[in-house]
Amino acid sequence: MEIHKYEKIWLAGALLLIVGFIATVSYGAVGAGIEMVDNEGGQVDPKALDQHPKFSEPGTYKTGPNQYDVYVVAQQFAYLPGTSDPIRVPANSEVTFHVTSRDVIHGYEIVGTNANTMAIPGQVSQMTVKFGEAKEYGLLCNEYCGAAHHAMEGKIVVVPEDEWNESMVVN
Ligand code: CUA
């Protein structure tokens, strides 16, 4: 069987495209530090968050010198804290976020950074972020979660170290 020259060129082009598509999807799935929410953060009962030692009083907790934990409850259509009052952390700190959801799956993206996770009922998503200078960051929900999904947002305020005081933490 003879394959025409132009057919060979088109076949090669199509094969190249297929390999390229597989490569971009693979990179998007596992490259650039992207990973699935794992079990590191542990599990919680989404119906009993009010009895949880931290999620009952979500907010910023000091865990060490320049180290903080931030507990966040996502729910339709707000972050507690984050939406009506911003999350506050000091500049030049290392912050571990513990994010869960009270109802459906939400997203939790710190806009302008690569910090982005899902908030899943029953599961705690954990991610550690190093904040530098004082700055404000937006928060966005990237998972469709209902009628007001598009309005689900919040704010993180990185407070200058000389304005930071311990009344901004829960414990
Ligand atoms: Cu919460 Cu979309």
mmCIF file of C-alpha atoms and ligand atoms in Angstrom:
data_model
loop_
_atom_site.group_PDB
_atom_site.id
_atom_site.type_symbol
_atom_site.label_atom_id
_atom_site.label_comp_id
_atom_site.label_asym_id
_atom_site.label_seq_id
_atom_site.Cartn_x
_atom_site.Cartn_y
_atom_site.Cartn_z
ATOM 1 C CA MET A 1 0.000 0.000 0.000
ATOM 2 C CA GLU A 2 1.297 3.376 -0.863
ATOM 3 C CA ILE A 3 0.712 6.303 1.476
ATOM 4 C CA HIS A 4 0.782 9.637 -0.222
ATOM 5 C CA LYS A 5 3.458 12.088 0.915
ATOM 6 C CA TYR A 6 0.972 14.721 2.109
ATOM 7 C CA GLU A 7 -0.977 12.087 4.014
ATOM 8 C CA LYS A 8 2.221 11.125 5.826
ATOM 9 C CA ILE A 9 2.826 14.753 6.770
ATOM 10 C CA TRP A 10 -0.722 15.139 8.114
ATOM 11 C CA LEU A 11 -0.466 11.842 10.018
ATOM 12 C CA ALA A 12 2.782 12.970 11.620
ATOM 13 C CA GLY A 13 1.236 16.335 12.493
ATOM 14 C CA ALA A 14 -1.809 14.694 14.064
ATOM 15 C CA LEU A 15 0.390 12.337 16.102
ATOM 16 C CA LEU A 16 2.486 15.277 17.300
ATOM 17 C CA LEU A 17 -0.656 17.120 18.405
ATOM 18 C CA ILE A 18 -1.901 14.062 20.329
ATOM 19 C CA VAL A 19 1.441 13.725 22.117
ATOM 20 C CA GLY A 20 1.378 17.461 22.831
ATOM 21 C CA PHE A 21 -2.140 17.333 24.296
ATOM 22 C CA ILE A 22 -1.243 14.384 26.528
ATOM 23 C CA ALA A 23 1.866 16.257 27.675
ATOM 24 C CA THR A 24 -0.023 19.441 28.605
ATOM 25 C CA VAL A 25 -2.741 17.509 30.450
ATOM 26 C CA SER A 26 -0.095 15.476 32.319
ATOM 27 C CA TYR A 27 1.816 18.632 33.249
ATOM 28 C CA GLY A 28 -1.395 20.305 34.417
ATOM 29 C CA ALA A 29 -2.254 17.289 36.566
ATOM 30 C CA VAL A 30 1.059 16.556 38.278
ATOM 31 C CA GLY A 31 3.584 19.243 37.330
ATOM 32 C CA ALA A 32 4.219 22.603 38.978
ATOM 33 C CA GLY A 33 3.669 21.300 42.528
ATOM 34 C CA ILE A 34 0.068 20.346 41.873
ATOM 35 C CA GLU A 35 -1.285 17.508 43.987
ATOM 36 C CA MET A 36 -4.600 16.190 45.167
ATOM 37 C CA VAL A 37 -5.915 17.032 48.626
ATOM 38 C CA ASP A 38 -4.461 14.238 50.745
ATOM 39 C CA ASN A 39 -5.103 12.984 54.244
ATOM 40 C CA GLU A 40 -2.416 15.124 55.872
ATOM 41 C CA GLY A 41 -4.928 17.556 57.343
ATOM 42 C CA GLY A 42 -7.123 14.816 58.794
ATOM 43 C CA GLN A 43 -10.868 14.537 58.823
ATOM 44 C CA VAL A 44 -13.682 16.320 60.622
ATOM 45 C CA ASP A 45 -17.387 15.843 61.007
ATOM 46 C CA PRO A 46 -18.848 18.666 58.870
ATOM 47 C CA LYS A 47 -21.991 18.659 61.022
ATOM 48 C CA ALA A 48 -20.025 19.023 64.253
ATOM 49 C CA LEU A 49 -17.631 21.850 63.373
ATOM 50 C CA ASP A 50 -19.053 23.818 66.304
ATOM 51 C CA GLN A 51 -17.637 21.190 68.673
ATOM 52 C CA HIS A 52 -14.220 21.101 67.004
ATOM 53 C CA PRO A 53 -11.444 22.684 69.123
ATOM 54 C CA LYS A 54 -10.312 24.939 66.260
ATOM 55 C CA PHE A 55 -13.029 25.063 63.606
ATOM 56 C CA SER A 56 -15.528 26.119 66.286
ATOM 57 C CA GLU A 57 -13.472 29.301 66.548
ATOM 58 C CA PRO A 58 -11.842 29.643 63.123
ATOM 59 C CA GLY A 59 -9.102 32.207 62.689
ATOM 60 C CA THR A 60 -5.378 32.726 63.216
ATOM 61 C CA TYR A 61 -3.555 30.686 65.867
ATOM 62 C CA LYS A 62 0.079 31.219 66.847
ATOM 63 C CA THR A 63 2.100 28.004 66.797
ATOM 64 C CA GLY A 64 5.683 29.243 67.097
ATOM 65 C CA PRO A 65 7.987 32.155 66.332
ATOM 66 C CA ASN A 66 6.666 33.608 63.054
ATOM 67 C CA GLN A 67 4.548 30.504 62.619
ATOM 68 C CA TYR A 68 0.799 30.490 62.537
ATOM 69 C CA ASP A 69 -2.109 28.198 61.815
ATOM 70 C CA VAL A 70 -5.189 29.597 60.136
ATOM 71 C CA TYR A 71 -8.414 27.625 60.417
ATOM 72 C CA VAL A 72 -11.041 28.433 57.807
ATOM 73 C CA VAL A 73 -14.584 27.166 57.368
ATOM 74 C CA ALA A 74 -15.990 27.566 53.871
ATOM 75 C CA GLN A 75 -19.740 27.573 53.450
ATOM 76 C CA GLN A 76 -22.316 28.881 51.005
ATOM 77 C CA PHE A 77 -21.226 31.640 50.246
ATOM 78 C CA ALA A 78 -18.543 32.881 52.590
ATOM 79 C CA TYR A 79 -15.279 32.091 54.323
ATOM 80 C CA LEU A 80 -15.121 32.209 58.109
ATOM 81 C CA PRO A 81 -13.011 34.179 58.570
ATOM 82 C CA GLY A 82 -12.157 35.955 55.339
ATOM 83 C CA THR A 83 -15.405 37.288 53.950
ATOM 84 C CA SER A 84 -16.982 39.607 56.529
ATOM 85 C CA ASP A 85 -13.734 40.038 58.454
ATOM 86 C CA PRO A 86 -10.398 39.494 56.752
ATOM 87 C CA ILE A 87 -7.891 36.881 57.826
ATOM 88 C CA ARG A 88 -4.966 38.640 59.462
ATOM 89 C CA VAL A 89 -1.427 37.313 59.585
ATOM 90 C CA PRO A 90 1.829 39.178 60.249
ATOM 91 C CA ALA A 91 4.390 39.963 57.556
ATOM 92 C CA ASN A 92 7.322 37.559 57.188
ATOM 93 C CA SER A 93 5.485 34.617 58.645
ATOM 94 C CA GLU A 94 4.884 31.014 57.735
ATOM 95 C CA VAL A 95 1.214 30.201 57.774
ATOM 96 C CA THR A 96 -0.409 26.786 57.549
ATOM 97 C CA PHE A 97 -3.985 26.949 56.356
ATOM 98 C CA HIS A 98 -6.477 24.307 57.461
ATOM 99 C CA VAL A 99 -9.544 24.606 55.288
ATOM 100 C CA THR A 100 -12.753 22.623 55.411
ATOM 101 C CA SER A 101 -16.325 23.039 54.284
ATOM 102 C CA ARG A 102 -19.577 22.969 56.197
ATOM 103 C CA ASP A 103 -21.784 22.089 53.219
ATOM 104 C CA VAL A 104 -20.599 21.486 49.647
ATOM 105 C CA ILE A 105 -17.218 21.513 47.888
ATOM 106 C CA HIS A 106 -15.726 24.987 47.628
ATOM 107 C CA GLY A 107 -12.449 26.334 46.329
ATOM 108 C CA TYR A 108 -9.884 28.347 48.255
ATOM 109 C CA GLU A 109 -7.488 30.339 46.140
ATOM 110 C CA ILE A 110 -5.196 33.066 47.404
ATOM 111 C CA VAL A 111 -5.340 35.271 44.336
ATOM 112 C CA GLY A 112 -2.031 36.074 42.700
ATOM 113 C CA THR A 113 -0.219 33.157 44.360
ATOM 114 C CA ASN A 114 -0.030 29.459 43.599
ATOM 115 C CA ALA A 115 -1.816 28.687 46.874
ATOM 116 C CA ASN A 116 -5.041 27.047 45.792
ATOM 117 C CA THR A 117 -6.945 24.144 47.264
ATOM 118 C CA MET A 118 -10.379 22.614 47.567
ATOM 119 C CA ALA A 119 -12.532 22.823 50.688
ATOM 120 C CA ILE A 120 -14.236 19.463 51.049
ATOM 121 C CA PRO A 121 -16.872 18.597 53.665
ATOM 122 C CA GLY A 122 -15.376 16.073 56.088
ATOM 123 C CA GLN A 123 -11.816 16.626 54.912
ATOM 124 C CA VAL A 124 -9.263 19.202 56.042
ATOM 125 C CA SER A 125 -7.088 20.628 53.279
ATOM 126 C CA GLN A 126 -3.722 21.754 54.526
ATOM 127 C CA MET A 127 -1.251 24.055 52.814
ATOM 128 C CA THR A 128 1.636 26.148 54.076
ATOM 129 C CA VAL A 129 2.284 29.601 52.666
ATOM 130 C CA LYS A 130 5.200 31.956 53.368
ATOM 131 C CA PHE A 131 4.117 35.583 53.455
ATOM 132 C CA GLY A 132 6.675 38.330 52.906
ATOM 133 C CA GLU A 133 5.941 42.026 53.088
ATOM 134 C CA ALA A 134 2.653 43.564 54.196
ATOM 135 C CA LYS A 135 0.047 43.229 51.477
ATOM 136 C CA GLU A 136 -3.578 42.393 50.884
ATOM 137 C CA TYR A 137 -4.607 39.262 49.032
ATOM 138 C CA GLY A 138 -7.981 38.329 47.663
ATOM 139 C CA LEU A 139 -9.597 34.948 48.225
ATOM 140 C CA LEU A 140 -11.683 33.234 45.588
ATOM 141 C CA CYS A 141 -13.861 30.140 45.330
ATOM 142 C CA ASN A 142 -12.961 28.118 42.246
ATOM 143 C CA GLU A 143 -15.494 25.325 42.616
ATOM 144 C CA TYR A 144 -19.056 25.872 41.532
ATOM 145 C CA CYS A 145 -20.959 25.725 44.824
ATOM 146 C CA GLY A 146 -24.376 27.204 44.133
ATOM 147 C CA ALA A 147 -26.271 30.270 43.028
ATOM 148 C CA ALA A 148 -23.905 32.807 44.603
ATOM 149 C CA HIS A 149 -20.675 30.971 43.796
ATOM 150 C CA HIS A 150 -19.469 33.947 41.772
ATOM 151 C CA ALA A 151 -19.823 36.183 44.824
ATOM 152 C CA MET A 152 -17.882 33.937 47.202
ATOM 153 C CA GLU A 153 -14.709 35.795 48.021
ATOM 154 C CA GLY A 154 -12.641 37.068 50.894
ATOM 155 C CA LYS A 155 -9.484 38.804 51.943
ATOM 156 C CA ILE A 156 -6.192 38.103 53.696
ATOM 157 C CA VAL A 157 -4.411 41.068 55.229
ATOM 158 C CA VAL A 158 -0.700 40.631 55.806
ATOM 159 C CA VAL A 159 -0.150 43.127 58.619
ATOM 160 C CA PRO A 160 3.183 45.000 58.962
ATOM 161 C CA GLU A 161 5.166 43.482 61.816
ATOM 162 C CA ASP A 162 5.142 46.732 63.856
ATOM 163 C CA GLU A 163 1.335 46.903 63.630
ATOM 164 C CA TRP A 164 0.826 43.264 64.467
ATOM 165 C CA ASN A 165 -0.468 42.448 67.912
ATOM 166 C CA GLU A 166 -1.493 39.294 69.571
ATOM 167 C CA SER A 167 -5.115 40.369 69.819
ATOM 168 C CA MET A 168 -5.296 39.383 66.145
ATOM 169 C CA VAL A 169 -4.934 35.720 67.024
ATOM 170 C CA VAL A 170 -7.560 33.464 68.552
ATOM 171 C CA ASN A 171 -5.388 31.799 71.198
HETATM 172 CU CU1 CUA B 1 -17.962 28.436 47.139
HETATM 173 CU CU2 CUA B 1 -17.987 28.489 44.741
#
